[in-house]
PDB file of C-alpha atoms in Angstrom:
ATOM      1  CA  MET F   1     161.557-162.322 153.709  1.00 48.00           C
ATOM      2  CA  SER F   2     161.032-166.054 153.728  1.00 45.00           C
ATOM      3  CA  SER F   3     164.806-166.546 153.531  1.00 54.00           C
ATOM      4  CA  ILE F   4     165.139-165.288 157.093  1.00 58.00           C
ATOM      5  CA  VAL F   5     161.752-166.075 158.608  1.00 54.00           C
ATOM      6  CA  GLY F   6     161.234-169.387 156.810  1.00 58.00           C
ATOM      7  CA  ARG F   7     161.528-172.863 158.282  1.00 59.00           C
ATOM      8  CA  ARG F   8     165.295-173.300 157.953  1.00 62.00           C
ATOM      9  CA  PRO F   9     167.158-172.890 161.257  1.00 64.00           C
ATOM     10  CA  ASP F  10     170.119-171.149 159.668  1.00 77.00           C
ATOM     11  CA  ARG F  11     171.240-168.896 156.848  1.00 83.00           C
ATOM     12  CA  ARG F  12     174.617-169.136 155.177  1.00 88.00           C
ATOM     13  CA  PHE F  13     176.192-166.343 153.181  1.00 93.00           C
ATOM     14  CA  GLY F  14     179.446-165.976 151.315  1.00 94.00           C
ATOM     15  CA  LEU F  15     180.551-162.361 151.320  1.00 95.00           C
ATOM     16  CA  ALA F  16     183.438-160.327 150.007  1.00 95.00           C
ATOM     17  CA  PHE F  17     184.918-157.694 152.297  1.00 96.00           C
ATOM     18  CA  TYR F  18     184.591-154.436 150.306  1.00 93.00           C
ATOM     19  CA  ASN F  19     186.074-151.179 151.548  1.00 94.00           C
ATOM     20  CA  PHE F  20     185.893-152.359 155.166  1.00 96.00           C
ATOM     21  CA  GLY F  21     182.226-153.334 154.927  1.00 96.00           C
ATOM     22  CA  MET F  22     179.602-155.310 153.050  1.00 96.00           C
ATOM     23  CA  PRO F  23     179.028-155.368 149.296  1.00 96.00           C
ATOM     24  CA  SER F  24     176.211-153.126 148.069  1.00 96.00           C
ATOM     25  CA  GLY F  25     174.129-156.077 146.844  1.00 96.00           C
ATOM     26  CA  PHE F  26     174.132-157.662 150.280  1.00 96.00           C
ATOM     27  CA  LYS F  27     173.346-154.297 151.885  1.00 96.00           C
ATOM     28  CA  ALA F  28     170.299-154.091 149.610  1.00 96.00           C
ATOM     29  CA  TYR F  29     169.265-157.593 150.779  1.00 94.00           C
ATOM     30  CA  VAL F  30     169.605-156.520 154.429  1.00 95.00           C
ATOM     31  CA  ASP F  31     167.503-153.442 153.731  1.00 96.00           C
ATOM     32  CA  GLN F  32     164.766-155.674 152.301  1.00 95.00           C
ATOM     33  CA  ILE F  33     164.582-158.056 155.266  1.00 94.00           C
ATOM     34  CA  VAL F  34     164.768-155.549 158.127  1.00 96.00           C
ATOM     35  CA  ARG F  35     161.083-154.622 158.041  1.00 96.00           C
ATOM     36  CA  VAL F  36     158.793-153.320 160.733  1.00 96.00           C
ATOM     37  CA  GLY F  37     156.009-155.786 161.411  1.00 95.00           C
ATOM     38  CA  ARG F  38     157.868-158.590 159.620  1.00 94.00           C
ATOM     39  CA  THR F  39     161.244-159.008 161.306  1.00 95.00           C
ATOM     40  CA  PHE F  40     160.882-156.484 164.145  1.00 97.00           C
ATOM     41  CA  ASP F  41     158.101-154.576 165.891  1.00 97.00           C
ATOM     42  CA  PHE F  42     158.193-150.905 166.749  1.00 96.00           C
ATOM     43  CA  HIS F  43     156.439-149.505 169.825  1.00 95.00           C
ATOM     44  CA  PRO F  44     157.608-145.919 170.438  1.00 94.00           C
ATOM     45  CA  ASP F  45     155.798-145.694 173.791  1.00 94.00           C
ATOM     46  CA  ARG F  46     157.905-148.420 175.404  1.00 92.00           C
ATOM     47  CA  HIS F  47     160.465-146.998 177.786  1.00 89.00           C
ATOM     48  CA  ASP F  48     162.933-149.907 177.812  1.00 91.00           C
ATOM     49  CA  SER F  49     163.184-150.338 174.029  1.00 92.00           C
ATOM     50  CA  ALA F  50     160.944-149.329 171.179  1.00 95.00           C
ATOM     51  CA  TYR F  51     162.116-152.307 169.112  1.00 96.00           C
ATOM     52  CA  THR F  52     161.213-155.990 169.509  1.00 97.00           C
ATOM     53  CA  PRO F  53     162.882-158.668 167.375  1.00 97.00           C
ATOM     54  CA  LEU F  54     160.483-161.053 165.630  1.00 96.00           C
ATOM     55  CA  VAL F  55     162.952-163.619 164.234  1.00 94.00           C
ATOM     56  CA  HIS F  56     163.734-166.425 166.653  1.00 91.00           C
ATOM     57  CA  GLY F  57     165.641-169.701 166.530  1.00 88.00           C
ATOM     58  CA  LYS F  58     167.821-168.729 163.577  1.00 90.00           C
ATOM     59  CA  ARG F  59     171.578-168.734 163.094  1.00 90.00           C
ATOM     60  CA  LEU F  60     173.672-166.842 160.559  1.00 93.00           C
ATOM     61  CA  ILE F  61     176.918-168.244 159.207  1.00 94.00           C
ATOM     62  CA  ALA F  62     178.913-165.735 157.146  1.00 96.00           C
ATOM     63  CA  VAL F  63     181.961-166.885 155.195  1.00 97.00           C
ATOM     64  CA  ILE F  64     183.919-163.748 154.368  1.00 97.00           C
ATOM     65  CA  SER F  65     186.885-163.319 152.047  1.00 97.00           C
ATOM     66  CA  ARG F  66     189.315-160.518 152.872  1.00 96.00           C
ATOM     67  CA  GLY F  67     192.214-159.465 150.691  1.00 95.00           C
ATOM     68  CA  ASP F  68     194.495-158.575 153.598  1.00 96.00           C
ATOM     69  CA  GLY F  69     194.763-160.098 157.064  1.00 95.00           C
ATOM     70  CA  GLY F  70     194.406-159.056 160.665  1.00 96.00           C
ATOM     71  CA  TYR F  71     190.777-157.918 160.559  1.00 96.00           C
ATOM     72  CA  GLY F  72     189.624-160.380 163.208  1.00 94.00           C
ATOM     73  CA  PRO F  73     189.537-159.849 166.984  1.00 95.00           C
ATOM     74  CA  GLY F  74     192.916-158.613 168.209  1.00 96.00           C
ATOM     75  CA  GLY F  75     194.285-158.220 164.681  1.00 96.00           C
ATOM     76  CA  ARG F  76     196.253-155.253 163.421  1.00 97.00           C
ATOM     77  CA  ASN F  77     193.324-154.144 161.219  1.00 97.00           C
ATOM     78  CA  GLU F  78     190.478-154.976 163.606  1.00 97.00           C
ATOM     79  CA  THR F  79     189.380-151.338 163.924  1.00 98.00           C
ATOM     80  CA  LEU F  80     188.927-151.173 160.136  1.00 98.00           C
ATOM     81  CA  ASN F  81     186.536-154.122 160.082  1.00 98.00           C
ATOM     82  CA  HIS F  82     183.027-152.712 159.901  1.00 98.00           C
ATOM     83  CA  LEU F  83     181.474-155.800 158.316  1.00 98.00           C
ATOM     84  CA  ASP F  84     181.538-158.220 161.259  1.00 98.00           C
ATOM     85  CA  PRO F  85     180.036-155.734 163.766  1.00 97.00           C
ATOM     86  CA  HIS F  86     177.456-154.628 161.185  1.00 97.00           C
ATOM     87  CA  LEU F  87     176.320-158.215 160.619  1.00 97.00           C
ATOM     88  CA  ARG F  88     176.063-158.879 164.355  1.00 97.00           C
ATOM     89  CA  THR F  89     174.191-155.619 164.986  1.00 97.00           C
ATOM     90  CA  VAL F  90     171.633-155.790 162.195  1.00 97.00           C
ATOM     91  CA  PHE F  91     170.854-159.488 162.588  1.00 96.00           C
ATOM     92  CA  SER F  92     170.593-159.326 166.382  1.00 96.00           C
ATOM     93  CA  PHE F  93     168.263-156.347 165.914  1.00 97.00           C
ATOM     94  CA  ILE F  94     165.780-158.668 164.184  1.00 96.00           C
ATOM     95  CA  GLY F  95     166.480-161.549 166.610  1.00 96.00           C
ATOM     96  CA  VAL F  96     169.265-163.576 165.001  1.00 94.00           C
ATOM     97  CA  THR F  97     171.707-163.493 167.900  1.00 91.00           C
ATOM     98  CA  GLU F  98     173.849-166.466 166.886  1.00 93.00           C
ATOM     99  CA  VAL F  99     176.137-165.051 164.198  1.00 95.00           C
ATOM    100  CA  GLU F 100     179.159-167.106 163.176  1.00 95.00           C
ATOM    101  CA  ILE F 101     181.906-165.398 161.183  1.00 96.00           C
ATOM    102  CA  VAL F 102     184.321-167.570 159.198  1.00 97.00           C
ATOM    103  CA  ALA F 103     187.015-165.432 157.588  1.00 97.00           C
ATOM    104  CA  ILE F 104     189.394-166.275 154.791  1.00 97.00           C
ATOM    105  CA  GLU F 105     192.111-163.648 154.794  1.00 96.00           C
ATOM    106  CA  ASN F 106     195.205-162.806 152.779  1.00 96.00           C
ATOM    107  CA  ASP F 107     193.796-163.827 149.408  1.00 92.00           C
ATOM    108  CA  GLU F 108     195.670-160.913 147.804  1.00 93.00           C
ATOM    109  CA  HIS F 109     198.966-162.134 149.258  1.00 89.00           C
ATOM    110  CA  GLY F 110     198.692-165.864 148.708  1.00 91.00           C
ATOM    111  CA  GLY F 111     201.431-168.108 150.003  1.00 95.00           C
ATOM    112  CA  SER F 112     201.503-169.544 153.492  1.00 96.00           C
ATOM    113  CA  ALA F 113     199.381-166.722 154.960  1.00 94.00           C
ATOM    114  CA  LEU F 114     196.495-167.629 152.646  1.00 96.00           C
ATOM    115  CA  ALA F 115     197.039-171.368 153.129  1.00 96.00           C
ATOM    116  CA  ASP F 116     196.952-170.969 156.919  1.00 96.00           C
ATOM    117  CA  SER F 117     193.781-168.898 156.693  1.00 95.00           C
ATOM    118  CA  LEU F 118     192.113-171.473 154.426  1.00 97.00           C
ATOM    119  CA  ASP F 119     193.046-174.261 156.844  1.00 97.00           C
ATOM    120  CA  SER F 120     191.596-172.305 159.755  1.00 96.00           C
ATOM    121  CA  ALA F 121     188.373-171.610 157.835  1.00 96.00           C
ATOM    122  CA  ARG F 122     188.038-175.288 156.905  1.00 97.00           C
ATOM    123  CA  ARG F 123     188.388-176.302 160.552  1.00 97.00           C
ATOM    124  CA  GLN F 124     185.757-173.761 161.612  1.00 95.00           C
ATOM    125  CA  LEU F 125     183.357-174.896 158.889  1.00 95.00           C
ATOM    126  CA  LEU F 126     183.837-178.568 159.746  1.00 95.00           C
ATOM    127  CA  LYS F 127     183.130-177.778 163.394  1.00 94.00           C
ATOM    128  CA  LEU F 128     179.972-175.865 162.428  1.00 91.00           C
ATOM    129  CA  ALA F 129     178.904-178.724 160.126  1.00 90.00           C
ATOM    130  CA  GLY F 130     179.332-181.152 163.011  1.00 90.00           C
ATOM    131  CA  GLU F 131     177.218-178.972 165.270  1.00 85.00           C
ATOM    132  CA  TYR F 132     174.573-178.674 162.580  1.00 79.00           C
ATOM    133  CA  ALA F 133     174.521-182.452 162.029  1.00 81.00           C
ATOM    134  CA  ALA F 134     174.144-183.031 165.770  1.00 83.00           C
ATOM    135  CA  MET F 135     171.066-180.763 165.807  1.00 78.00           C
ATOM    136  CA  ALA F 136     169.376-182.579 162.917  1.00 68.00           C
TER     137      ALA F 136
END
């Protein structure tokens, strides 16, 4: 649990996009950190929401590799992407509301599509690194 609730202001993960979702090993990690009394509270008598996030001031940066392209917002495969929404849902549930997704797509195709995606990911990561350095 200390990896999420520890002192570091952010968590960074590199993930593969498996069958439209997260790899089983990462799912097991998520299942270990989403814990009542540790990362969220549960009060069934509350009328507005029974759940209260306990993790505050954290940011998640997920670098995701995808074999094909078009899984991002507005892309041809967006509706097949269950990983990005899952990450945002589960981490916001515990209080991590700042979730940054950096995708590298088209690694099965290679060529200019992969090169363009790598360039885009590098720009996003450099921007995030600059923001992180400014906070330090």
